[in-house]
XYZ file of C-alpha atoms in Angstrom:
303
model
C 1.145 78.611 -74.134
C 2.722 81.542 -72.313
C 0.427 84.572 -72.111
C -2.893 82.778 -72.508
C -3.900 83.601 -68.909
C -4.498 87.333 -68.821
C -6.898 89.843 -67.223
C -9.482 88.411 -64.793
C -7.622 85.082 -64.752
C -8.772 84.362 -61.185
C -12.465 85.044 -61.829
C -14.675 81.960 -62.188
C -18.033 82.774 -63.838
C -21.379 81.546 -62.431
C -22.466 77.943 -63.105
C -23.201 77.419 -66.780
C -21.692 76.598 -70.153
C -19.238 78.949 -71.872
C -17.100 78.983 -74.998
C -13.762 80.685 -75.588
C -11.796 80.998 -78.813
C -8.204 82.220 -78.792
C -6.359 83.086 -81.969
C -2.612 83.062 -81.413
C 0.245 84.353 -83.560
C 3.924 84.060 -82.690
C 6.947 85.178 -84.696
C 10.448 84.456 -83.413
C 13.887 83.153 -84.208
C 16.773 81.252 -82.662
C 19.710 82.759 -84.525
C 23.376 83.274 -83.867
C 24.252 79.751 -84.957
C 22.473 78.288 -81.932
C 21.213 74.729 -82.257
C 17.595 73.701 -81.666
C 15.975 70.261 -81.455
C 12.310 69.836 -82.304
C 10.285 67.064 -83.885
C 13.378 64.862 -83.726
C 15.258 67.302 -85.995
C 18.450 69.061 -84.889
C 18.794 72.402 -86.703
C 20.477 75.802 -86.474
C 19.358 79.359 -87.286
C 15.691 78.457 -86.897
C 12.817 80.892 -87.534
C 9.158 80.312 -86.735
C 5.914 82.037 -87.732
C 3.180 80.251 -85.839
C -0.569 80.821 -86.238
C -3.081 78.718 -84.314
C -6.529 78.694 -82.781
C -7.456 77.277 -79.376
C -11.127 76.281 -79.028
C -12.264 75.813 -75.417
C -15.721 74.800 -74.173
C -16.068 75.396 -70.408
C -18.529 73.945 -67.902
C -18.843 75.561 -64.476
C -20.883 73.181 -62.345
C -23.137 74.015 -59.397
C -21.027 71.641 -57.290
C -19.124 73.423 -54.527
C -15.800 72.375 -52.999
C -14.904 74.239 -49.815
C -17.242 77.018 -50.957
C -15.804 77.298 -54.471
C -17.415 76.267 -57.767
C -16.029 73.223 -59.590
C -15.515 73.503 -63.338
C -14.083 71.625 -66.310
C -12.726 72.595 -69.716
C -11.211 71.010 -72.800
C -8.970 72.858 -75.254
C -8.275 71.690 -78.794
C -5.532 73.602 -80.668
C -5.090 73.580 -84.422
C -2.997 75.613 -86.825
C 0.106 75.864 -88.983
C 3.619 76.405 -87.606
C 5.762 77.805 -90.420
C 9.297 76.742 -89.440
C 12.484 77.289 -91.435
C 16.037 76.259 -90.596
C 19.251 77.677 -92.009
C 20.981 74.330 -91.498
C 19.627 70.894 -90.630
C 22.257 68.885 -88.769
C 20.332 65.682 -88.100
C 16.940 64.284 -89.096
C 15.305 60.868 -88.595
C 13.795 61.185 -92.061
C 17.124 60.403 -93.710
C 19.162 59.238 -90.680
C 22.321 61.053 -91.684
C 24.036 64.389 -91.192
C 22.972 66.939 -93.763
C 23.393 70.625 -94.429
C 21.246 73.197 -96.153
C 17.928 74.912 -95.628
C 14.676 73.217 -94.785
C 11.165 74.602 -94.365
C 7.977 73.015 -93.025
C 4.505 74.584 -92.888
C 1.909 71.908 -92.191
C -1.574 72.273 -90.726
C -2.191 69.878 -87.835
C -4.093 69.401 -84.578
C -2.230 69.897 -81.325
C -2.254 67.991 -78.086
C -5.503 68.169 -76.101
C -5.689 70.071 -72.808
C -8.076 68.728 -70.148
C -8.552 70.927 -67.093
C -10.484 70.922 -63.842
C -10.628 73.989 -61.621
C -12.243 75.394 -58.486
C -12.939 79.120 -58.101
C -13.729 81.256 -55.056
C -14.839 84.857 -54.465
C -14.600 87.210 -51.476
C -15.423 90.916 -51.905
C -12.944 92.251 -54.506
C -10.773 89.131 -54.452
C -11.238 86.164 -56.776
C -8.985 83.123 -56.892
C -8.853 79.637 -58.365
C -6.720 76.508 -58.595
C -6.373 74.476 -61.800
C -5.141 70.981 -62.571
C -4.439 70.564 -66.283
C -3.470 67.417 -68.139
C -1.975 67.276 -71.647
C -3.031 64.317 -73.814
C -1.069 63.697 -77.062
C -3.387 63.964 -80.070
C -1.476 61.504 -82.263
C -0.805 64.073 -84.993
C 2.910 64.449 -84.183
C 5.259 63.530 -87.039
C 8.813 62.546 -86.139
C 11.321 64.289 -88.406
C 8.946 67.151 -89.190
C 9.840 70.682 -88.079
C 6.208 71.861 -88.228
C 4.388 70.287 -85.273
C 1.809 71.906 -83.008
C 1.595 68.650 -81.073
C 4.558 68.125 -78.745
C 3.607 64.450 -78.259
C 4.468 64.450 -74.576
C 2.001 63.892 -71.731
C 2.196 66.554 -69.040
C 0.494 67.761 -65.865
C 0.314 71.422 -64.913
C -0.660 72.833 -61.508
C -1.523 76.532 -61.359
C -3.233 79.076 -59.167
C -4.758 82.415 -60.143
C -5.527 85.467 -58.024
C -7.445 88.522 -59.240
C -8.164 91.773 -57.424
C -11.019 93.628 -59.110
C -12.345 96.939 -57.800
C -15.630 97.586 -59.643
C -15.879 101.119 -58.253
C -12.415 102.444 -59.138
C -12.082 100.119 -62.137
C -8.719 98.561 -61.300
C -7.822 94.936 -62.021
C -4.694 93.012 -60.996
C -4.129 89.319 -61.780
C -1.245 86.916 -61.202
C -1.051 83.267 -62.287
C 1.904 81.088 -61.169
C 2.176 77.459 -62.266
C 4.485 74.482 -62.689
C 4.535 71.853 -65.472
C 5.790 68.278 -65.155
C 6.535 66.597 -68.503
C 6.825 62.973 -69.567
C 9.028 61.704 -72.380
C 8.102 61.974 -76.054
C 7.982 58.275 -77.037
C 8.642 59.020 -80.723
C 11.871 60.953 -80.125
C 12.881 59.735 -76.622
C 13.338 63.402 -75.669
C 12.375 64.452 -72.140
C 11.692 68.137 -71.488
C 12.491 69.317 -67.957
C 10.158 70.689 -65.310
C 8.926 74.211 -66.115
C 7.836 77.181 -63.974
C 5.658 79.897 -65.510
C 4.144 83.129 -64.213
C 1.640 85.385 -66.010
C 0.267 88.721 -64.811
C -1.888 91.659 -65.824
C -2.683 95.160 -64.524
C -5.670 96.885 -66.098
C -7.826 99.993 -65.808
C -11.476 100.004 -66.856
C -12.203 103.222 -68.728
C -15.870 102.214 -68.822
C -17.915 99.098 -68.046
C -17.119 97.857 -71.547
C -13.536 99.029 -72.201
C -10.272 98.256 -70.392
C -6.587 98.824 -71.135
C -3.464 97.730 -69.327
C -0.145 95.935 -69.141
C 0.496 92.198 -69.332
C 3.544 89.979 -69.093
C 4.904 86.525 -68.460
C 7.996 84.888 -67.003
C 9.239 81.365 -67.727
C 12.086 79.439 -66.140
C 12.959 75.802 -66.813
C 13.829 74.293 -63.442
C 15.467 71.068 -64.646
C 17.349 70.324 -67.849
C 16.205 68.293 -70.832
C 17.315 64.669 -71.024
C 16.443 61.311 -72.599
C 18.271 58.980 -74.958
C 17.080 61.016 -77.955
C 18.477 64.307 -76.638
C 21.264 65.636 -78.915
C 21.715 69.147 -77.491
C 22.162 68.711 -73.720
C 20.144 70.277 -70.841
C 19.029 73.318 -72.917
C 17.377 74.993 -69.898
C 15.222 77.862 -71.142
C 14.238 81.213 -69.648
C 12.233 84.164 -70.933
C 10.664 87.380 -69.656
C 7.989 89.227 -71.611
C 6.226 92.573 -71.337
C 3.235 93.783 -73.320
C -0.084 95.582 -73.467
C -3.744 94.600 -73.675
C -7.101 96.072 -74.571
C -10.446 94.498 -73.720
C -13.952 95.287 -74.919
C -17.315 93.729 -74.066
C -20.427 94.127 -76.213
C -23.825 92.483 -76.517
C -24.871 90.264 -79.384
C -28.603 90.365 -78.823
C -28.829 89.487 -75.137
C -25.507 87.609 -75.061
C -22.482 89.468 -73.619
C -19.378 88.838 -75.718
C -15.957 89.596 -74.216
C -13.001 90.316 -76.486
C -9.379 90.902 -75.562
C -6.206 91.582 -77.552
C -2.807 91.023 -75.900
C 0.601 91.755 -77.385
C 3.892 90.541 -75.859
C 7.530 91.310 -76.625
C 10.027 88.808 -75.251
C 13.141 89.972 -73.367
C 16.009 88.328 -71.473
C 15.741 85.063 -73.435
C 17.950 82.009 -72.953
C 17.710 78.775 -74.986
C 14.357 79.737 -76.466
C 13.041 81.578 -79.489
C 13.038 85.374 -79.164
C 10.015 87.085 -80.660
C 6.579 88.591 -80.304
C 3.258 86.966 -79.447
C -0.286 88.207 -80.086
C -3.569 86.837 -78.737
C -7.137 87.593 -79.753
C -9.581 86.100 -77.226
C -13.352 85.934 -77.706
C -15.586 84.394 -75.041
C -19.317 84.207 -74.430
C -21.810 82.306 -72.270
C -23.859 79.634 -74.021
C -26.122 79.092 -71.008
C -26.001 80.420 -67.457
C -27.863 78.787 -64.591
C -30.506 81.016 -63.003
C -29.517 82.399 -59.603
C -30.580 80.466 -56.554
C -33.833 81.756 -55.051
C -33.421 83.715 -51.855
C -34.999 81.889 -48.957
C -37.989 83.697 -47.508
C -37.348 84.957 -43.991
C -40.155 83.943 -41.665
C -40.963 86.152 -38.669
C -40.109 84.753 -35.274
C -43.472 85.859 -33.876
C -46.723 85.281 -35.725
C -49.572 87.693 -35.106
C -53.158 86.353 -34.997
């Protein structure tokens, strides 16, 4: 999901358990008579209004690797893609060429994201590396336009770097990554290798409030293929620019971080063109107490 890594992306919190909820809304279209293939359906003049939630429990362990903390997370998406097509050219539901409008809006559970990461800190710099695996949830329906699940295993490697100046209140983050996809066994469609880059630049107006710019860039490095492919390489590209506002407050003694990000997509090729909005809410469930400072014993003992 482009844009889900935003401000403070490189910062790994202290060992403990955390929970993050992201509400996502995307509205876009692939007009101009262009053809799109999704869920085994080949269609033209496609429009999508997509609302979903991504629930993510996070565990940052006390285990250190090369001085950085090891952590794990699991993300479960669920929601309703509302997809309409001006013309359906091919569908496995009826196995024949058809014409006319079709609309799907079905609630389902998406593929599951399993991630492991290691995070480091040095003065104002914070960075991390993440290995993420995508596990098909089994909810994909061949011949259905409305699918959150893409039904393709994938591995994503990414790194994140954040510069945070707590005195001046400036934050800069950049997150490059690359995704390797396997074939969708239901459709025999293989999506190519994908490069993605997300970034943010923020200013803290107070300890609780920040505002700034965000954006993402996506470029498909290799074309789509597979025996089920009906539209050719279909290599996609998109650039996006947007804004964000973050606010942290306390619910009792628990700090709750909220962030709203809005993106407008530009320079789009072979992808939907639209707008994306995120609402992120995260909070610690339990944080390990800090390690006790070792008592310094004097070199010389007086009697």
